[in-house]
Short mmCIF file of C-alpha atoms and ligand atoms in Angstrom, two decimals:
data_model
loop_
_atom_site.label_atom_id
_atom_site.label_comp_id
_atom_site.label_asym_id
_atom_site.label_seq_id
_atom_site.Cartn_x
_atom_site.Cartn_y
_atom_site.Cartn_z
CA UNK A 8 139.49 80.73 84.74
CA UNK A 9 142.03 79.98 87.48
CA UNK A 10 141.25 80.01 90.89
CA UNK A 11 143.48 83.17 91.89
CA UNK A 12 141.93 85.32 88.74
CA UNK A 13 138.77 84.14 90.43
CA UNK A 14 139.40 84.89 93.91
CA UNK A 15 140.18 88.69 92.52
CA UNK A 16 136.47 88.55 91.27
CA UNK A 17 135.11 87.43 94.44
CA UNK A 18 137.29 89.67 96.72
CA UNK A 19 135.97 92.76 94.48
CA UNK A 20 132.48 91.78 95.31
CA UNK A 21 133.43 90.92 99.42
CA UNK A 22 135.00 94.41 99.39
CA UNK A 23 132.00 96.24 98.37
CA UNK A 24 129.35 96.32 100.84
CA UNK A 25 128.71 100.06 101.05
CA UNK A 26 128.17 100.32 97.24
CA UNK A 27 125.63 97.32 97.90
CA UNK A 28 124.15 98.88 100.78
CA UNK A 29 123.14 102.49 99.03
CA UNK A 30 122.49 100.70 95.55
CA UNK A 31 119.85 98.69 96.96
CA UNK A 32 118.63 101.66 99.24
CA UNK A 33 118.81 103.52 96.46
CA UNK A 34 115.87 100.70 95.20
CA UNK A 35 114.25 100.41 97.87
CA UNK A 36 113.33 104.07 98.42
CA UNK A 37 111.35 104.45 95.28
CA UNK A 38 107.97 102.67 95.66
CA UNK A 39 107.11 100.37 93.41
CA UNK A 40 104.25 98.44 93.90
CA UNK A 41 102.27 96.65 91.65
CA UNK A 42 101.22 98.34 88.81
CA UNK A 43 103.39 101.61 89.75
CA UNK A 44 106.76 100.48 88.25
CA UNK A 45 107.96 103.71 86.08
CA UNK A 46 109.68 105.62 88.66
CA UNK A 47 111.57 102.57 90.01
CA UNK A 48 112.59 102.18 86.08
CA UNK A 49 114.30 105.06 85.39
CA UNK A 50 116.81 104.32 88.10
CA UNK A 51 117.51 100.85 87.06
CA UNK A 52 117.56 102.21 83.27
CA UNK A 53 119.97 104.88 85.00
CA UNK A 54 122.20 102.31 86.51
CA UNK A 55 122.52 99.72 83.45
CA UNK A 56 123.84 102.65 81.15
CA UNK A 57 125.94 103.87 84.00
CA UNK A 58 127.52 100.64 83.39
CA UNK A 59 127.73 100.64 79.78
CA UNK A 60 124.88 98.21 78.80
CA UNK A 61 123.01 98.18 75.70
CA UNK A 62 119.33 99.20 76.23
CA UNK A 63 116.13 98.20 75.48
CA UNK A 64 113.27 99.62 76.81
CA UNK A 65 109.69 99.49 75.87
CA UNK A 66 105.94 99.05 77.20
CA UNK A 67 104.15 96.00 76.63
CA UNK A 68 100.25 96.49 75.00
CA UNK A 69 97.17 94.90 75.84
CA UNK A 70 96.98 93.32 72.29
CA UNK A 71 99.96 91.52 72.80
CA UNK A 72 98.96 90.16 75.78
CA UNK A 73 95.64 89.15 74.78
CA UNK A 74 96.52 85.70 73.56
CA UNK A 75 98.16 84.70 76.86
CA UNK A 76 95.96 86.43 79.05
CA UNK A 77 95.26 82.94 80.66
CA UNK A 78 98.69 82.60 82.29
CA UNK A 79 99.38 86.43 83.62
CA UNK A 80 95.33 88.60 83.45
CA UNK A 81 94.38 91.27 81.88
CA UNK A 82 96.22 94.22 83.80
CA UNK A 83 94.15 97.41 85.22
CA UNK A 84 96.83 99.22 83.11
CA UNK A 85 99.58 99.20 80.58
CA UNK A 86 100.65 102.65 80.61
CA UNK A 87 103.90 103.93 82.27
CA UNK A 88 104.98 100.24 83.15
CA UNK A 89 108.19 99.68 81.20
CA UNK A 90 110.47 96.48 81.33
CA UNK A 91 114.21 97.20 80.87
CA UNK A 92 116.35 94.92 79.58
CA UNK A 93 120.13 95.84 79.86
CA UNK A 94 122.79 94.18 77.66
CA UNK A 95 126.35 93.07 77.71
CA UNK A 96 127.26 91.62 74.65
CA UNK A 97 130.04 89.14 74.57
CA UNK A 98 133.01 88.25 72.47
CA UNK A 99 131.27 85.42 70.38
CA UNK A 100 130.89 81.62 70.89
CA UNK A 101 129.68 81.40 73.84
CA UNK A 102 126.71 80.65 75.70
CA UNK A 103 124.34 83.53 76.79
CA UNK A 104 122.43 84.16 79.56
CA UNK A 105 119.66 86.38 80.71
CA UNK A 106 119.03 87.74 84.49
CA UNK A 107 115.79 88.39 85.74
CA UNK A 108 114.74 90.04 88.49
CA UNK A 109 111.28 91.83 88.91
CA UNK A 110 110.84 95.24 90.41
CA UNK A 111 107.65 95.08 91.47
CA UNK A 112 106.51 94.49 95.08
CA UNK A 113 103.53 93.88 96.94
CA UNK A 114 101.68 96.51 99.19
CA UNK A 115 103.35 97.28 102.57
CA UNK A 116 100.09 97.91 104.13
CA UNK A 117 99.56 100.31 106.86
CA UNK A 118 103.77 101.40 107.87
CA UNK A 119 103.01 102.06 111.50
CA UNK A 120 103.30 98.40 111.78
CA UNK A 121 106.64 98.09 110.53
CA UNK A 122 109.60 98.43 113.19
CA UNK A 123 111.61 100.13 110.05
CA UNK A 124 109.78 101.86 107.65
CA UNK A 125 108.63 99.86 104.53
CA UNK A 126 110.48 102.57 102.08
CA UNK A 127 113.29 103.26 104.53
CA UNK A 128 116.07 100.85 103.45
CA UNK A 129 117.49 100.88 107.04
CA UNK A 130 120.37 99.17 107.80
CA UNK A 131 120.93 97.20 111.20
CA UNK A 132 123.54 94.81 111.27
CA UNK A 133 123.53 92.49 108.59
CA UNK A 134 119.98 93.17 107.50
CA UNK A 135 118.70 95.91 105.16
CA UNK A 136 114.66 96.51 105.55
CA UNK A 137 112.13 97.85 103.39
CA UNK A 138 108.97 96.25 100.80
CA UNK A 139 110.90 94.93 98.16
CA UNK A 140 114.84 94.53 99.88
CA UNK A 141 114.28 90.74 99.53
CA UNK A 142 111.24 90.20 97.32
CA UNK A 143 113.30 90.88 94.65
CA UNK A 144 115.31 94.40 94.42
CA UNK A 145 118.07 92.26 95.93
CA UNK A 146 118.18 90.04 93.45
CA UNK A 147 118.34 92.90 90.99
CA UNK A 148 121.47 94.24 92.92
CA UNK A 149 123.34 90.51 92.91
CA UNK A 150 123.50 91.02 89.45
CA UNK A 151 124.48 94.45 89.26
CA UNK A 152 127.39 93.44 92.04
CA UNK A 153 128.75 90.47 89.74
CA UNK A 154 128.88 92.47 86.78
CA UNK A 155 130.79 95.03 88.33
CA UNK A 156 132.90 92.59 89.76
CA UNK A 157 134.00 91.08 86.72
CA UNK A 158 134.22 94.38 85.20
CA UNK A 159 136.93 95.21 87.63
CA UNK A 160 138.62 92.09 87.76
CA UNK A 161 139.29 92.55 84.08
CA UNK A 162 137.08 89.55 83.18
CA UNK A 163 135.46 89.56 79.64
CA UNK A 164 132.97 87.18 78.55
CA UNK A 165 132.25 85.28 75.21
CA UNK A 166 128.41 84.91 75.87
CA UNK A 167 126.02 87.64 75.64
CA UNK A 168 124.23 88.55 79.31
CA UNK A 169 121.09 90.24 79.30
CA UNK A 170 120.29 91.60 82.47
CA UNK A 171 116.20 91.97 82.31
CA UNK A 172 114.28 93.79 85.20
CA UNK A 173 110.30 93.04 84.84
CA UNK A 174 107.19 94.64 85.96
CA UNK A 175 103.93 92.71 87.32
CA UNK A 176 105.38 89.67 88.58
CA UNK A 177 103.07 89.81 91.72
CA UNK A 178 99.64 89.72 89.40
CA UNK A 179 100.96 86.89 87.09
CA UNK A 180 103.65 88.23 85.33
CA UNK A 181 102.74 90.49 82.65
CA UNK A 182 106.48 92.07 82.61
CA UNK A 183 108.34 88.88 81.96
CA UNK A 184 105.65 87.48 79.57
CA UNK A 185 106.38 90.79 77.75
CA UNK A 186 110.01 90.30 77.94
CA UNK A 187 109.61 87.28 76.15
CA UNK A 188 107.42 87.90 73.33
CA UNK A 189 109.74 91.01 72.52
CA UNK A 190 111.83 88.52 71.18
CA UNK A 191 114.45 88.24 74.13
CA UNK A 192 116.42 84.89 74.39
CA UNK A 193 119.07 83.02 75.91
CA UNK A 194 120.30 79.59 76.17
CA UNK A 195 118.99 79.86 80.03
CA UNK A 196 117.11 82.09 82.49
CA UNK A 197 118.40 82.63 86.44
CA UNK A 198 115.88 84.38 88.58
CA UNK A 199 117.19 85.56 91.78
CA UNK A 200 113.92 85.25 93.68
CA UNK A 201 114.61 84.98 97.58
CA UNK A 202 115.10 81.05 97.48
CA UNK A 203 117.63 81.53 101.08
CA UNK A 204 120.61 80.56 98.66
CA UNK A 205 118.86 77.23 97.43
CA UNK A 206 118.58 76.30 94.06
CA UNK A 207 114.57 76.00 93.19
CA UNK A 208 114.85 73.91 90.31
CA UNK A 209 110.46 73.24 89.78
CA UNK A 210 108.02 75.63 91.87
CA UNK A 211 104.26 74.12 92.27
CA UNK A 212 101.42 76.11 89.91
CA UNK A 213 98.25 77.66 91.45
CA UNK A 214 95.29 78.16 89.44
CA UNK A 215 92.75 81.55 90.74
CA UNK A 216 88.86 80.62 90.73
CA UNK A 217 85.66 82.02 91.16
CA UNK A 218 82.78 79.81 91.91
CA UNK A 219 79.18 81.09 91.85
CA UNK A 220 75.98 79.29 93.12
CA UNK A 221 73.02 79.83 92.68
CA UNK A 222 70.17 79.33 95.76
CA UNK A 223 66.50 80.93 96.01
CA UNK A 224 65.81 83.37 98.45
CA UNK A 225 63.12 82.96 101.09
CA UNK A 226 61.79 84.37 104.47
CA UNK A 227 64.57 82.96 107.11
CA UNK A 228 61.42 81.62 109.39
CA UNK A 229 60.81 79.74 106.17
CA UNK A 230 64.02 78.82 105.27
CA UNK A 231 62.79 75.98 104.12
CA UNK A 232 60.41 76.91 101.11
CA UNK A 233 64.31 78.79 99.83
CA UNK A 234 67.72 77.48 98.90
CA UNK A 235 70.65 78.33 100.68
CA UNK A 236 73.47 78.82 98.58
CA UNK A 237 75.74 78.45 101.54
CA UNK A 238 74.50 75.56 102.14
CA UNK A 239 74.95 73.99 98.78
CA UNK A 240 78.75 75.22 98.68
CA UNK A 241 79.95 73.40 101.74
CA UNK A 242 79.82 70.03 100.62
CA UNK A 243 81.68 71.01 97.39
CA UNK A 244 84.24 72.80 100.00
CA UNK A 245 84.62 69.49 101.89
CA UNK A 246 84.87 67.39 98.52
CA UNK A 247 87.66 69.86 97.43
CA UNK A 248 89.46 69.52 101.17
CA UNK A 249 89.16 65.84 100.61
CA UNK A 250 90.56 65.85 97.09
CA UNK A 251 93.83 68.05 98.03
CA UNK A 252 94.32 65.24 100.90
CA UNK A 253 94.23 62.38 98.62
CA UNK A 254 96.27 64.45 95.76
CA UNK A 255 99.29 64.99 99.03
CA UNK A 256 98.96 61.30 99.51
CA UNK A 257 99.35 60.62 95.27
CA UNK A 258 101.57 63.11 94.18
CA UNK A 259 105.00 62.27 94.81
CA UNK A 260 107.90 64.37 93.98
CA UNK A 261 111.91 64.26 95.15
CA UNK A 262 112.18 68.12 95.56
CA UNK A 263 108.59 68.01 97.37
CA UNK A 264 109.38 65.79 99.75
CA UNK A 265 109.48 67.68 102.69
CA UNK A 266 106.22 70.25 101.66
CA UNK A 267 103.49 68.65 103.99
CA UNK A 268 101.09 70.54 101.68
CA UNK A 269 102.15 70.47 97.96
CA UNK A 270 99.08 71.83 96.26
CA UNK A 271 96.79 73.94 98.30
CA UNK A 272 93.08 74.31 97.39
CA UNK A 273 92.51 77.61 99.67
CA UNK A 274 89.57 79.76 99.27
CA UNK A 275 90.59 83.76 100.17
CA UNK A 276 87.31 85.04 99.73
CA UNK A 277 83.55 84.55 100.29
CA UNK A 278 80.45 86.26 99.70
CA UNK A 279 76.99 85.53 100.12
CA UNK A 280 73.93 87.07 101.46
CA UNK A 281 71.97 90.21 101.75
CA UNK A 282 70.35 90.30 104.88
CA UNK A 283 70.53 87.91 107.93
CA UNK A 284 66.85 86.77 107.87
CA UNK A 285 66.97 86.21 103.94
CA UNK A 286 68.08 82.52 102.85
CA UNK A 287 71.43 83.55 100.49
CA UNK A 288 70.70 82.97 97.08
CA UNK A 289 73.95 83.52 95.70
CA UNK A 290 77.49 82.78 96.79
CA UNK A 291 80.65 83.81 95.50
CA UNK A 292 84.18 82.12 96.64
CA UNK A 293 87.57 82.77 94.85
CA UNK A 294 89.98 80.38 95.54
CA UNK A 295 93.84 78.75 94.29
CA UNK A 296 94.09 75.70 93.57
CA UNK A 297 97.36 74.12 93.38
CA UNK A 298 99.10 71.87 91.05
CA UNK A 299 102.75 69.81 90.55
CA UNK A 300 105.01 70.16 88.08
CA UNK A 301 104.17 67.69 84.83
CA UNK A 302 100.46 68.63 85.42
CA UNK A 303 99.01 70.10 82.37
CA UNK A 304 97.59 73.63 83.37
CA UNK A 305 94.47 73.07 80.69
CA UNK A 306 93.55 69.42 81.32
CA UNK A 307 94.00 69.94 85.43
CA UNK A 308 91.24 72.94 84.81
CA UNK A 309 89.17 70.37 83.21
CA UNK A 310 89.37 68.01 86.04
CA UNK A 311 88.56 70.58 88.76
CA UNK A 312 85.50 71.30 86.90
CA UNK A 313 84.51 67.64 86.66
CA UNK A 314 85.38 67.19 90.43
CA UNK A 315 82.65 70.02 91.43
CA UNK A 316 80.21 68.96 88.93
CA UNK A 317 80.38 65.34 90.57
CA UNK A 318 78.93 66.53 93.55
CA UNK A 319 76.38 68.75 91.86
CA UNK A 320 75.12 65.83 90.28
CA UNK A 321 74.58 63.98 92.93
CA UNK A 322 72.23 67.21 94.10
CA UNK A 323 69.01 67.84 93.17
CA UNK A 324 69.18 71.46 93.27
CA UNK A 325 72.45 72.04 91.95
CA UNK A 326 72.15 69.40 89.15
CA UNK A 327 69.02 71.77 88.02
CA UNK A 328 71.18 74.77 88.78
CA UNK A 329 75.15 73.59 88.25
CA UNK A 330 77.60 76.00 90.04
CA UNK A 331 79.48 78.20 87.73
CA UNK A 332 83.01 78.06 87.32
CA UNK A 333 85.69 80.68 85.86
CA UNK A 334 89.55 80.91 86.07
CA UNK A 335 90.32 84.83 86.51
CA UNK A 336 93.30 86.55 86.83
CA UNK A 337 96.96 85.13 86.07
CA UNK A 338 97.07 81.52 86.12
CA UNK A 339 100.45 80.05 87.33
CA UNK A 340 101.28 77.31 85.70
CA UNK A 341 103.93 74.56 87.84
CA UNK A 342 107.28 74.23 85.89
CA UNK A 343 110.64 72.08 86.43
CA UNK A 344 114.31 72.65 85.15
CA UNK A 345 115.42 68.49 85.19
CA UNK A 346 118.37 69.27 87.85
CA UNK A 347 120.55 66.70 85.76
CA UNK A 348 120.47 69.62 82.88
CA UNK A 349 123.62 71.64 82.18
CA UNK A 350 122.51 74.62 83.59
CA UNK A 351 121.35 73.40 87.07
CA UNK A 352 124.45 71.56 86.67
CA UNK A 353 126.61 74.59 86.37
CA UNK A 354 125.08 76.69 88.86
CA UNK A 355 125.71 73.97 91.56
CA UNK A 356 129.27 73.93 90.38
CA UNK A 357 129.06 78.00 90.56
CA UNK A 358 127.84 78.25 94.51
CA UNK A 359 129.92 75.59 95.53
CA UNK A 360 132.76 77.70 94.17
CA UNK A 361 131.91 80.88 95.79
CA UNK A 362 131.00 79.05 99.42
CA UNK A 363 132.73 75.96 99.29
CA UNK A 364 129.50 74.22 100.37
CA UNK A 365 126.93 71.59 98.41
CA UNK A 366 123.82 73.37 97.11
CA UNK A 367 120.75 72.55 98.55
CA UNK A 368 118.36 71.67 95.47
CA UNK A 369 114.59 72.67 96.34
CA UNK A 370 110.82 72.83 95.22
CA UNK A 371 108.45 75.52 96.01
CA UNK A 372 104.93 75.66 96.53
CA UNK A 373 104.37 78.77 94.65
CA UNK A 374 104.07 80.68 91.42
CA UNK A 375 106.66 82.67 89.86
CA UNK A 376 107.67 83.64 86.26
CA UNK A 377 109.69 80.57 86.18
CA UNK A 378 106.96 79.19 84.36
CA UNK A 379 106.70 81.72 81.86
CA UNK A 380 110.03 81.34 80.51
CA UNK A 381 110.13 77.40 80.33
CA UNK A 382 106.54 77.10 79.27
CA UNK A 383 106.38 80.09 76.59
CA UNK A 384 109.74 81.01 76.31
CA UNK A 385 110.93 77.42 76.04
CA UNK A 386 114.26 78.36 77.86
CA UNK A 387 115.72 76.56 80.87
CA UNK A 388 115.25 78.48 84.13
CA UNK A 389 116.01 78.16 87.82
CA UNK A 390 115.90 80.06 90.62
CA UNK A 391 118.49 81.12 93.23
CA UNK A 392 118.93 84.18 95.11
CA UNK A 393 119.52 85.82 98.77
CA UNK A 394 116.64 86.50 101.31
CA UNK A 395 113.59 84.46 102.57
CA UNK A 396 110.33 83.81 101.06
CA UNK A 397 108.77 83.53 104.35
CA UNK A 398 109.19 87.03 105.09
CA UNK A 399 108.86 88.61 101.62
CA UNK A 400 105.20 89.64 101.76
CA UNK A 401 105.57 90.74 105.33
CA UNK A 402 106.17 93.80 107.93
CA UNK A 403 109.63 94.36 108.26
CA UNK A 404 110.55 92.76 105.08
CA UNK A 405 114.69 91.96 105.27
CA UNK A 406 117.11 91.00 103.46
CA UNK A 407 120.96 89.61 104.43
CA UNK A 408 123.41 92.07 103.01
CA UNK A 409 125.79 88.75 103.24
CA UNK A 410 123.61 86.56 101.87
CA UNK A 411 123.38 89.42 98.46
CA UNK A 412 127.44 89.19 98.60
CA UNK A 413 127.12 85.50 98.60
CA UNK A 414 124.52 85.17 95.76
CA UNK A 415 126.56 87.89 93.56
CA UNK A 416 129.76 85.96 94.14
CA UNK A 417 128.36 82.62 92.62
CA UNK A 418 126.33 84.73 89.84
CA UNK A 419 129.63 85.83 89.06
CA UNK A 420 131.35 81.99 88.70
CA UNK A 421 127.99 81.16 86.58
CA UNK A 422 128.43 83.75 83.91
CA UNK A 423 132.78 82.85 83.77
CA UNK A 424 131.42 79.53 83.83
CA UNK A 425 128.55 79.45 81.35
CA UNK A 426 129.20 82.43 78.75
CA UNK A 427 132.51 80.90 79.25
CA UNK A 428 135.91 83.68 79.16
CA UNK A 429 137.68 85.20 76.33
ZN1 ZN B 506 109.17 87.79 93.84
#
């Protein structure tokens, strides 16, 4: 496509910052959170047949889930939490794409904390608030903004573009999972997660424990005739604290580089004890533990277990009594696009087009459904997309409404680019 025909595509998309503004308002005003997705998907249904896509819409079951339950957890429900997928076919012979963007978002927690209310979509300046504006409704809006774009410019595509907006992404991913065992494919996968306009091209994988041990009660003035379980977890803590250092130290990766802590090994929860003059005999912790792309989800499981049952061996009590270990809820596996591969390569080529600037190439240290569509889905995927992580889960959540016009303007030289023009 020439540059002028593609300047038309990008002024289209510069010139339409109200219809941004009240389509992601629009989003943003219908809580979604986690496990509460219907309502939000009947508007984005709404909007992809307003604009002429194809539809498929459907609810994922329990039984299909079953056999993957490992990587996204068995979900408190399945009812009234649909995925839509909205499709553009293209001409023919060329490559296709699909779009993902979740609607879920996290709890905004009590709203008198928030400056602007978390369902408000308040606009001041540049920045458009609410739970959700960054983390990832934004991202479903970039896409919405290049299609219409290209739509106007005149632009048709060879490629097929499936445009697929998930459920559950926050608790592992149920939604996208679903997506793909529904049979949806494409030669690769952009998720417009709120990367600050970097490409993420691998994202770190975090595995959720529970650890139980077992003590024996006793009188507290006799502490010692009982077995605190406290007791008995710390030095398996301060083995695990030990282990994440010398994993920093060993694990060595070019998009890591500048992650002082890769792989966290943080416990979020504790519980032990009934009374405060009775020695604990249980304890509870639930914990992540973090691993690097090109670690093996299964066989890194293993050695976690063999790291705590080292230094249960080496205890009496505990060797007689070995701490129990599960993996619940959604495990996130770690998972890399190779940046030399054509579609890295292309959208590199695609934001340097709409911004005239390099793009910054970037690991993460966190889950996302990245790693359900390269691991099960066996599709290359990357992430790019307007807003910042770092205030995603937060009061006041924000997103640039420059930054969306940004990431919709090279979404839009991708899909010219890669489902190449008619
Ligand atoms: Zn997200």
């Amino acid at each position: 496509m020439s540059d002028d025909q593609m300047r038309k595509v990008f002024d289209e998309i510069g010139n339409r910052r109200d219809q941004l503004v009240t389509t992601l308002q629009e989003l943003v005003r219908i809580p979604s959170v986690t496990g509460d997705e219907g309502a939000v998907q009947d508007r984005v249904e709404q909007m992809f047949r307003e604009r002429g896509l194809e539809i498929d819409r459907w609810e994922t079951t329990r039984d299909e889930i079953l056999p993957y339950v490992d990587h996204v957890g068995d979900q408190p429900r399945y009812e009234d939490r649909p995925n839509v997928v909205g499709i553009r076919r293209g001409a023919g012979e060329g490559r296709s794409i699909m779009l993902n963007a979740h609607v879920d978002v996290v709890d905004p927690g009590d709203a008198s904390f928030w400056t602007h209310g978390p369902w408000s979509g308040e606009v001041v300046g540049d920045l458009l608030y609410g739970r959700g504006s960054a983390d990832m409704k934004g991202g479903l809006v970039t896409f919405l903004m290049a299609l219409d774009a290209l739509e106007a410019a005149g632009v048709e595509l060879a490629g097929d573009i499936r445009i697929a907006s998930t459920v559950g992404e926050e608790d592992g991913g149920f939604g996208s999972l679903g997506t793909i065992l529904r049979g949806h494919r494409a030669d690769a996968v952009l998720i417009t997660e709120p990367t600050k306009l970097a490409l993420i091209a691998a994202h770190a994988g975090s595995l959720v424990c529970r650890l139980t041990i077992t003590g024996k009660s006793a009188h507290g003035a006799m502490r010692d005739s009982g077995v605190s379980a406290i007791e008995k977890f710390i030095p398996i803590f301060q083995d695990l604290q030990n282990w994440e250092a010398d994993r920093n130290r060993e694990l060595q990766h070019p998009l890591f580089a500048d992650i002082a802590n890769k792989i966290p090994i943080s416990f979020g929860y504790l519980r032990s004890g009934e009374w405060h003059s009775t020695v604990p005999e249980t304890l509870v912790a639930e914990g992540r533990i973090g691993l690097m792309p090109g670690e093996d989800m299964y066989e890194f499981q293993e050695q976690v277990r063999q790291r705590i049952m080292a230094v249960a061996e080496r205890d009496p009590w505990l060797w007689e009594h070995p701490p129990k270990l599960e993996w619940v809820s959604g495990q996130f596996a770690p998972s890399e696009t190779k940046q030399e591969e054509p579609f890295p390569q292309a959208l590199m080529a695609a934001h340097q087009r709409a911004t005239g600037q390099p793009l910054p190439v970037q690991g993460a240290p966190y889950g996302a459904d990245m790693r359900l569509y390269t691991y099960i889905g066996e599709m290359p995927c990357v992430m790019y997309g307007a807003g910042d992580v770092a205030v995603a889960h937060q009061n006041d959540e924000h997103i640039s409404i420059a930054d969306v016009k940004t990431a919709a303007k090279t979404v839009a030289a991708l899909l010219v680019d890669w489902c190449r023009t008619t």
